[in-house]
Coordinates of C-alpha atoms and ligand atoms in Angstrom, one line a residue:
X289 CA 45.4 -43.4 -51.3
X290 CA 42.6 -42.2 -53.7
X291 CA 41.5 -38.9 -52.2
X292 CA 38.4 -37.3 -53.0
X293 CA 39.1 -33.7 -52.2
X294 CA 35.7 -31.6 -52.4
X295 CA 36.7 -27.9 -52.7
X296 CA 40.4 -28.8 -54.5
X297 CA 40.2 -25.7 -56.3
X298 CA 40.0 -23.5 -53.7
X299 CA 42.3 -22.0 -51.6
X300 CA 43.3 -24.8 -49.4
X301 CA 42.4 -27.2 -51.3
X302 CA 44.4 -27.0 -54.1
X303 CA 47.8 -26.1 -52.2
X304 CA 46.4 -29.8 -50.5
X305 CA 46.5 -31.0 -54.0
X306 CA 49.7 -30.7 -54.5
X307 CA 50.8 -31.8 -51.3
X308 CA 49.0 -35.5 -52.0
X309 CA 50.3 -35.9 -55.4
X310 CA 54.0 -35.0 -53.6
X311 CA 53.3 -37.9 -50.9
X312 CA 52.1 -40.3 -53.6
X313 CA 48.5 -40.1 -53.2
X314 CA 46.0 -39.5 -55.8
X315 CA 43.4 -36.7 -56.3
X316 CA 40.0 -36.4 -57.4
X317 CA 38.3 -33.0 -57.3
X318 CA 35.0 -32.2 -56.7
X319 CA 34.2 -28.6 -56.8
X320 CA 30.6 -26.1 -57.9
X321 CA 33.4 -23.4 -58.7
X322 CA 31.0 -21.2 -56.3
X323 CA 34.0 -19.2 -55.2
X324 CA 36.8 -20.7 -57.3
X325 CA 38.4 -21.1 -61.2
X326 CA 38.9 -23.6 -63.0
X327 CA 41.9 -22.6 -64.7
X328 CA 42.9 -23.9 -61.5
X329 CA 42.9 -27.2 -62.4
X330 CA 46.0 -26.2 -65.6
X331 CA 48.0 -24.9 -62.9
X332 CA 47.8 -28.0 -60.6
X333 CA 48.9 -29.9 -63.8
X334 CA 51.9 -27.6 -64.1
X335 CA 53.1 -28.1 -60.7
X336 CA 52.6 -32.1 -60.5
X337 CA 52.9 -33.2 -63.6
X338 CA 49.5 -34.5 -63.7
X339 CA 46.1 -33.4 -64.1
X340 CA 43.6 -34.5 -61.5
X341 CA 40.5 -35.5 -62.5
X342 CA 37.9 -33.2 -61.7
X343 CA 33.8 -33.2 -61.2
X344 CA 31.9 -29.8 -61.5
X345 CA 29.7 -30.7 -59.0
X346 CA 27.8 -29.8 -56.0
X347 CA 28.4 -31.5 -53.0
X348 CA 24.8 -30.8 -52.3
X349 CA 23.1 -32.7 -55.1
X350 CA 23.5 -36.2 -54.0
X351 CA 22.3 -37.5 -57.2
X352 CA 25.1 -36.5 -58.8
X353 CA 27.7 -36.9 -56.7
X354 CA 26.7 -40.6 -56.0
X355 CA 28.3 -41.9 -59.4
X356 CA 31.3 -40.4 -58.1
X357 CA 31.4 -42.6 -55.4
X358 CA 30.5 -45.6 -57.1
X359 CA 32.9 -45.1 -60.2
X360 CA 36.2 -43.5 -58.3
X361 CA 37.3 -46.1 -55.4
X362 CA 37.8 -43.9 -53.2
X363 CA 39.9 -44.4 -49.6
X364 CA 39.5 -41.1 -48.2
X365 CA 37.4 -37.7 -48.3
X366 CA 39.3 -34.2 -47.6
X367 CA 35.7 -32.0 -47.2
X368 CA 36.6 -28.3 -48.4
X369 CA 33.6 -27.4 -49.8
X370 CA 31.8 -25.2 -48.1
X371 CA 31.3 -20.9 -48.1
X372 CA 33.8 -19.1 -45.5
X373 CA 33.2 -15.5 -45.3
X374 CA 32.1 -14.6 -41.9
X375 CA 30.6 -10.8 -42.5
X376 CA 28.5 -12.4 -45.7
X377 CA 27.0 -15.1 -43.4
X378 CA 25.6 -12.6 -41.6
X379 CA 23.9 -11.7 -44.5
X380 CA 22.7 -15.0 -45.7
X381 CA 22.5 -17.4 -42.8
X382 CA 20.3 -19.5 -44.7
X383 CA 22.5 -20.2 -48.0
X384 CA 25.2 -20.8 -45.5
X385 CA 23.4 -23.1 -42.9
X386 CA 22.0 -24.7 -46.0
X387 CA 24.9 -25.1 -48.4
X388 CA 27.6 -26.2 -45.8
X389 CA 25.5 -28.5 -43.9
X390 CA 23.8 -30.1 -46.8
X391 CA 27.1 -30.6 -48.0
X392 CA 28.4 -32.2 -45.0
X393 CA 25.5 -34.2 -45.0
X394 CA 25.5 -35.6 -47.9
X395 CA 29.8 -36.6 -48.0
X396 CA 28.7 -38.3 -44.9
X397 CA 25.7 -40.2 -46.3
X398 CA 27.5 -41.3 -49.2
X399 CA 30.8 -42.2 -47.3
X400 CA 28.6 -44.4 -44.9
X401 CA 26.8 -45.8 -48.0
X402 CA 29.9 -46.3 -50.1
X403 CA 32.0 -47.6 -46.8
X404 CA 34.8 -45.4 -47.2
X405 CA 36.6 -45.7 -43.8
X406 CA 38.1 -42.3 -44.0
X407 CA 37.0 -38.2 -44.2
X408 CA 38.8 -35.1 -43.4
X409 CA 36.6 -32.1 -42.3
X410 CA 37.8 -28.4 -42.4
X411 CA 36.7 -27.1 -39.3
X412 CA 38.1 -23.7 -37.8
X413 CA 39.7 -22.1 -34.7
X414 CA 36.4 -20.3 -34.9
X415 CA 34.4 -23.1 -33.0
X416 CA 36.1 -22.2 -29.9
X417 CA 33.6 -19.0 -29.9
X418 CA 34.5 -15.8 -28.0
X419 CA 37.1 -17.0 -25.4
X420 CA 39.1 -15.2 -23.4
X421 CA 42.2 -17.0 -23.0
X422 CA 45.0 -17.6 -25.8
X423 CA 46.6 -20.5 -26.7
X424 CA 43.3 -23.1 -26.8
X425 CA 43.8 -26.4 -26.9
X426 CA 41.7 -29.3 -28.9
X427 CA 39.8 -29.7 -24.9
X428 CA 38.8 -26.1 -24.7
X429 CA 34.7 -26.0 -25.1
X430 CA 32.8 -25.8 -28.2
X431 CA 29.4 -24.4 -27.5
X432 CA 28.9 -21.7 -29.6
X433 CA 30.3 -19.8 -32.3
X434 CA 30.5 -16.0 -33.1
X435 CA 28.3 -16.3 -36.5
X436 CA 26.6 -18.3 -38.5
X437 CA 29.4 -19.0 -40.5
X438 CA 30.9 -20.6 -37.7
X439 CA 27.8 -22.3 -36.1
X440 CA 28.0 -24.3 -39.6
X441 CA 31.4 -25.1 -38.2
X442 CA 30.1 -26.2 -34.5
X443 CA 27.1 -28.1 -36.2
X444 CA 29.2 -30.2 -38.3
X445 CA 31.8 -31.5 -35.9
X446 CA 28.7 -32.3 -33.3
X447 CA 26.9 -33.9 -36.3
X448 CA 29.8 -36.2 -37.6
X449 CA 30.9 -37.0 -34.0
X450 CA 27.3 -38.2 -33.9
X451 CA 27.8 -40.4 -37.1
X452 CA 31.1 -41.8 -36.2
X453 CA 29.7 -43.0 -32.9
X454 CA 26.9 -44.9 -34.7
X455 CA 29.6 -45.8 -37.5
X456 CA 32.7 -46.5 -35.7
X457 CA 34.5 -48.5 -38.9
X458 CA 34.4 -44.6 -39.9
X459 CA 37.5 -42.6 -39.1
X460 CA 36.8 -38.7 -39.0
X461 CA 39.2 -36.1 -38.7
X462 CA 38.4 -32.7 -37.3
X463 CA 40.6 -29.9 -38.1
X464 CA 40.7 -26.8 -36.7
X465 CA 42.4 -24.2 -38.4
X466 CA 44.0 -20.6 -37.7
X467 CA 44.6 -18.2 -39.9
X468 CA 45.9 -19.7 -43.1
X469 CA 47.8 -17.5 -45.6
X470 CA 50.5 -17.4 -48.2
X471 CA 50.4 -19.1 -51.9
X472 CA 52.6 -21.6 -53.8
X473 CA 56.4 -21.0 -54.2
X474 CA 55.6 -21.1 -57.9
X475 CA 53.4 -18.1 -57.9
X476 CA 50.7 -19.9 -59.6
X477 CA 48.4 -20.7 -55.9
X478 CA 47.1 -18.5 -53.9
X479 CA 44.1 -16.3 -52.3
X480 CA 41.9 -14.6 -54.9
X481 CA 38.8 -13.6 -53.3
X482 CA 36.3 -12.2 -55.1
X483 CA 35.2 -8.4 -54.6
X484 CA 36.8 -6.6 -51.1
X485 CA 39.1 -8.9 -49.4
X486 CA 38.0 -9.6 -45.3
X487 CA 40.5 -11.1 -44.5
X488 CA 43.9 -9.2 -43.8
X489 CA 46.6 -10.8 -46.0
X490 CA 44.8 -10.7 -49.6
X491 CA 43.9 -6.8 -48.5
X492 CA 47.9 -6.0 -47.8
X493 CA 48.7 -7.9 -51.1
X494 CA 46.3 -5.6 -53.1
X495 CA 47.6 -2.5 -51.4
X496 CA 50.9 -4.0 -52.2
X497 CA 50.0 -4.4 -55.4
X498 CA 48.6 -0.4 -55.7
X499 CA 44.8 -1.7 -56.1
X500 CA 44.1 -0.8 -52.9
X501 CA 45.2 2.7 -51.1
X502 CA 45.7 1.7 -48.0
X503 CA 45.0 -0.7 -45.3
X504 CA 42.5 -0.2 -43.1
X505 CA 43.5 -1.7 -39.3
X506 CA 40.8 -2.9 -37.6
X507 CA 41.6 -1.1 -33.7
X508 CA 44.6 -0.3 -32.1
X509 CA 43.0 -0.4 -28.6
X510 CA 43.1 -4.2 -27.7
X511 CA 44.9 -5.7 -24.5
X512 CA 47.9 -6.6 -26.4
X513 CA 51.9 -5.2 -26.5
X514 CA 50.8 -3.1 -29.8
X515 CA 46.9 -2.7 -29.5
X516 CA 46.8 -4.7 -32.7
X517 CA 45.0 -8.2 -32.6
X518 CA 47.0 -11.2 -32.4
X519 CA 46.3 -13.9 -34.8
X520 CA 47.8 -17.6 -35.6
X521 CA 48.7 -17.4 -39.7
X522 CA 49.9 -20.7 -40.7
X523 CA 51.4 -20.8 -44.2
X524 CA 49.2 -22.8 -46.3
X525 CA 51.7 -25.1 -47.4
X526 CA 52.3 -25.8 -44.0
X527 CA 48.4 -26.4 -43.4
X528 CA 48.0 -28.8 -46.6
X529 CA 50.7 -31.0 -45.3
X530 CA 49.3 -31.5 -42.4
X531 CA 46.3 -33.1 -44.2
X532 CA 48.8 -35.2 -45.2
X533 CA 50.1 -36.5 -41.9
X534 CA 46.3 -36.5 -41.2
X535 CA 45.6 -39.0 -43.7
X536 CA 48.4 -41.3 -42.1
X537 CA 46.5 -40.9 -38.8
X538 CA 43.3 -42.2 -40.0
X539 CA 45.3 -45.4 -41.7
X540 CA 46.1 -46.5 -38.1
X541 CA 41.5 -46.8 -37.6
X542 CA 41.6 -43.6 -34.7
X543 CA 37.7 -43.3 -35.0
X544 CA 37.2 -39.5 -34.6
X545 CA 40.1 -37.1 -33.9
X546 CA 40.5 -33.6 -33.3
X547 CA 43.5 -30.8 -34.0
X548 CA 44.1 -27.7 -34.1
X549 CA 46.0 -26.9 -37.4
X550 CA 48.3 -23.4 -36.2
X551 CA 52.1 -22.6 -35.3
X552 CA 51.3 -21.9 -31.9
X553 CA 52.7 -18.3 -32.5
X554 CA 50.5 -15.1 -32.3
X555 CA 51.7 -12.1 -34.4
X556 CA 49.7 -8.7 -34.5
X557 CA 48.5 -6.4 -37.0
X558 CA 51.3 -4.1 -36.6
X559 CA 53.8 -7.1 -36.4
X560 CA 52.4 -8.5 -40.0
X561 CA 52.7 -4.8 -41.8
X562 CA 56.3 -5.3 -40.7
X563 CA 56.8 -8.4 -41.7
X564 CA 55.1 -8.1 -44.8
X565 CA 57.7 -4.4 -45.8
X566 CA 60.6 -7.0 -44.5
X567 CA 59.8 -9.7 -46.7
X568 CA 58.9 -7.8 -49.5
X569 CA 60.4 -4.1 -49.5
X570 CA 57.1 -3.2 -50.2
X571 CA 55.5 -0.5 -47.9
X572 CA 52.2 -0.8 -46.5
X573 CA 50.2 2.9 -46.3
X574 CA 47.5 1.9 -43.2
X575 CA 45.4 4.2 -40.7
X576 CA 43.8 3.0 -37.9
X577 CA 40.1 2.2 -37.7
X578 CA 37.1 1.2 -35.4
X579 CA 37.7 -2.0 -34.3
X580 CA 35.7 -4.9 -36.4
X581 CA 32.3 -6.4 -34.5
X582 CA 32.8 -10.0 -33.2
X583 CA 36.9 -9.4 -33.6
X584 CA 38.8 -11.9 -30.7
X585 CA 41.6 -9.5 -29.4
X586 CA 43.9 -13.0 -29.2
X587 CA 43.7 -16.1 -31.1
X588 CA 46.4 -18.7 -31.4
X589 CA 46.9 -22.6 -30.7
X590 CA 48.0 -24.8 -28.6
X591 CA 49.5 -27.1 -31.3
X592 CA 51.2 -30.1 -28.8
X593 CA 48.2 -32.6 -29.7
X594 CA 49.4 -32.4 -33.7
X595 CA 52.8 -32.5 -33.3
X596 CA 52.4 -35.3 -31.0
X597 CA 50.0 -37.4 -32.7
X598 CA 50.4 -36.4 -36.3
X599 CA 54.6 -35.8 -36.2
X600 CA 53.6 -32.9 -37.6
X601 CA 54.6 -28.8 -37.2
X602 CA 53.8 -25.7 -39.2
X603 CA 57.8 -25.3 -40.6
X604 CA 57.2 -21.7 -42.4
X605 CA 57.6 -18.6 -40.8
X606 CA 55.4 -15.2 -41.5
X607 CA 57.5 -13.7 -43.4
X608 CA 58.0 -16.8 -45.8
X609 CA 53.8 -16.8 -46.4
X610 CA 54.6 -12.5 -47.1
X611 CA 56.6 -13.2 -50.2
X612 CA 54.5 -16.1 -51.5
X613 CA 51.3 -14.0 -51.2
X614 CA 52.9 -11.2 -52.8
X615 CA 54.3 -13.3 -55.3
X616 CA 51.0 -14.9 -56.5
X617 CA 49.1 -11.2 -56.1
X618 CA 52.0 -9.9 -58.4
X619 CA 51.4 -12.3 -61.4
X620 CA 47.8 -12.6 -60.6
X621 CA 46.9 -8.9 -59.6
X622 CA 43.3 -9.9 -61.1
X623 CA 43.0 -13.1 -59.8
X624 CA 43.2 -16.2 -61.4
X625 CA 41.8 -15.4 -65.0
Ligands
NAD623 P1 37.7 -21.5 -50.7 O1 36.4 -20.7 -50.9 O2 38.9 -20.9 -51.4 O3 37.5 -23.0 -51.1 C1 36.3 -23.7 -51.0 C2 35.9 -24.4 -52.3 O4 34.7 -25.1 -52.1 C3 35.7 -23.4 -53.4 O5 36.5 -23.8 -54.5 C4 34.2 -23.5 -53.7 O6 34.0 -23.3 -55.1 C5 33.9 -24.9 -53.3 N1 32.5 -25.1 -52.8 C6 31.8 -24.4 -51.9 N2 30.6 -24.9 -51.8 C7 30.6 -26.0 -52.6 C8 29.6 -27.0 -52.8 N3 28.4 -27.0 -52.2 N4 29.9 -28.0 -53.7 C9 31.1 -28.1 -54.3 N5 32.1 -27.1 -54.1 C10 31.8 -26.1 -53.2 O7 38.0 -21.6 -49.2 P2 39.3 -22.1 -48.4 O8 39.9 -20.9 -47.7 O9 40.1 -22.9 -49.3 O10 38.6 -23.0 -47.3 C11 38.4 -24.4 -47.4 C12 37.7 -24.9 -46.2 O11 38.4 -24.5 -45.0 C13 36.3 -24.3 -46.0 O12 35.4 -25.2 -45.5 C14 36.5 -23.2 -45.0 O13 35.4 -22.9 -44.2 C15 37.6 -23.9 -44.1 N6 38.4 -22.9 -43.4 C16 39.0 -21.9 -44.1 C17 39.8 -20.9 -43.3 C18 40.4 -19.8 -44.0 O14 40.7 -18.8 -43.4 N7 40.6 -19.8 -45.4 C19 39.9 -21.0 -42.0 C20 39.3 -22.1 -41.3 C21 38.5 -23.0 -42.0
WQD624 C1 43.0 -11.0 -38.8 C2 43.4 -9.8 -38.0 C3 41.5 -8.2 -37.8 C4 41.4 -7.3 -42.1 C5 38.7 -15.1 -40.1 C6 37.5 -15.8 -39.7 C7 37.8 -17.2 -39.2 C8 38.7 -17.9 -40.1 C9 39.9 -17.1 -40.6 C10 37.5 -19.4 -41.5 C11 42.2 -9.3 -37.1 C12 42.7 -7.6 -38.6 C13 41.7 -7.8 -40.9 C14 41.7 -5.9 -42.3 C15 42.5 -5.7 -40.1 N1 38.0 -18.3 -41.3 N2 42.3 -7.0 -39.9 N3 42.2 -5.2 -41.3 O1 39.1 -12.6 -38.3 O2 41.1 -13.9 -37.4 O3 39.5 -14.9 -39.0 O4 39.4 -15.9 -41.1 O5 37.2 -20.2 -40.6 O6 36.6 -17.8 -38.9 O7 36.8 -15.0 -38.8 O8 41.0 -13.2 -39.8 O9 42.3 -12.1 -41.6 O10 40.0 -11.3 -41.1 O11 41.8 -10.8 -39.5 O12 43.0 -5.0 -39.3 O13 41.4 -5.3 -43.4 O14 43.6 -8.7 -38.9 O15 40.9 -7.3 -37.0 O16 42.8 -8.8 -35.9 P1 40.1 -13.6 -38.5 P2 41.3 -11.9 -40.6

């Protein structure tokens, strides 16, 4: 298939990247480089052998990214694009309301205009708001996210169920991921946020790394064996490849589809720092802080429906995603340059 991927140079995308030029499909990128480089694109070569063609663009201007459409015959959409980080949404609800649904909005305008029978959209275990039981399953409610980040989330699947409805030649996708982390076995893909990382695997790689003294755990005070709070961290190799069995899904015309995107395995704070010394003989210097506003004490997924549907399951373990996050952070301790 030709894939447009909007966001391939991110995070997940690119790692997705390489995952469809491994099953034979072909990319094109799309991406405003907002929160990613596009020395990117040099290291995609050098893993697959090819260089994907790739539009600066934003998925926002429909002007021009409707010649992409009409020049690329495209068979399916994998919608990255969007902004991710929770605390900063906070900030500036309106650039994230606006830029991910206007996004959104327009992939789906020009997918309905161009007929392009499939899209993929990056949804998050976030949509299942501030429940209280662990694992959820694709059935659990979505009513209302924690922030606006994730209402962006919660808005978007309700809007493209909507479409799909009213289009049912369409075939949407709806993919809820965990906690994705890890890099590239190569060392060249990984996380590089910009500034302080958030999120709790880029900040143990930079205090691995010595640009960070220590890491800061956020409560040791929940309901769980070690007080720590228990996520589901799917390597992200794992997570691209399930796009891939994805894509096969929406060949057989599903109409809409939703699934969680997880191991089905929680592990907790304290569990990662040990994981994370195992893999790498690196120790981790930490002390205990306030627990974080809005922070689920348990999140993990029921992952049946996937591995059912999709003959798909998340194959790395923890400690693999340790060492390949280390190993991108070690020869890329600034990021990608
Ligand atoms: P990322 O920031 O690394 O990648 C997103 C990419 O989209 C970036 O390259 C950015 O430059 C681009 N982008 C943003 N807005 C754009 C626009 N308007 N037009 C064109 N390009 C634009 O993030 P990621 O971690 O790879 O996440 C990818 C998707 O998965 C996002 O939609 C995110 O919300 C979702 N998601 C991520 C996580 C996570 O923890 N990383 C979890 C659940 C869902
Ligand atoms: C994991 C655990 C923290 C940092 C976020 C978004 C979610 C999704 C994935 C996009 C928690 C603890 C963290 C630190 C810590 N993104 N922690 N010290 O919060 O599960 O999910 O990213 O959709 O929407 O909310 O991930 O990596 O931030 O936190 O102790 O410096 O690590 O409290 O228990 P989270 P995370």
């Amino acid at each position: 298939m030709r894939v447009l991927v909007t966001g391939g140079l991110g995070f997940i995308g690119s790692h997705t990247v390489v995952e469809l030029y491994k099953a034979g499909h072909e990319a094109i990128i799309v991406d405003n480089l907002c929160n990613s480089k596009k020395a990117v694109l040099g290291r995609l070569e050098k893993i697959t052998g090819v260089l994907p063609k790739f539009y600066e663009i934003d998925c926002c201007d429909y002007e021009k990214l409707k010649p992409v459409f009409a020049n690329e015959k495209i068979d399916a959409i994998i919608h990255f694009a969007g902004l991710k980080a929770v605390g900063e949404s906070c900030v500036k609800p309106l650039e994230y309301y606006e830029n991910n649904l206007i996004s959104a909005l327009t992939v789906a305008r020009l997918m309905r205009e161009f007929k392009v029978k499939n899209l993929v959209f990056s949804s998050s275990a976030t949509v299942y708001g501030l429940t209280d039981h662990a694992p959820v399953t694709e059935e659990d409610p979505v009513t209302s996210a924690i922030n606006p980040y994730g209402e962006t989330k919660v808005m978007i699947e309700r809007i493209l169920e909507d479409i799909q409805k009213a289009e049912p030649w369409m075939n949407i996708a709806l993919l809820r991921y965990f906690n994705p982390i890890g890099g590239h076995a190569s060392g060249l893909l990984g996380e590089d946020p910009n500034g302080i990382p958030n999120n709790l695997m880029p900040y143990i790689t930079q205090v691995a790394i010595g640009k960070r003294e220590k890491l800061h755990v956020f409560g040791d005070n929940y309901p769980t064996p070690d007080g720590t709070g228990i996520r589901d961290y799917i390597h992200v190799v794992d997570l691209a490849t399930g796009h891939v069995a994805t894509l096969k899904k929406l060949e057989t015309n599903p109409g809409l589809v939703v699934y969680n995107l997880g191991t089905g395995k929680g592990t907790s704070v304290f569990e990662m720092i040990d994981a994370f010394e195992k893999a790498t003989g690196v120790k981790i210097p930490y002390v205990v802080d306030a627990p974080r506003p809005g922070d689920l004490a348990v999140s993990y997924a029921k992952t049946d429906k996937a591995e059912r549907e999709l003959g798909w399951k998340a194959e790395k373990t923890v400690l693999d995603a340790c060492a390949d996050a280390y190993h991108f952070q070690k020869n890329n301790p600034n990021g990608i340059e």
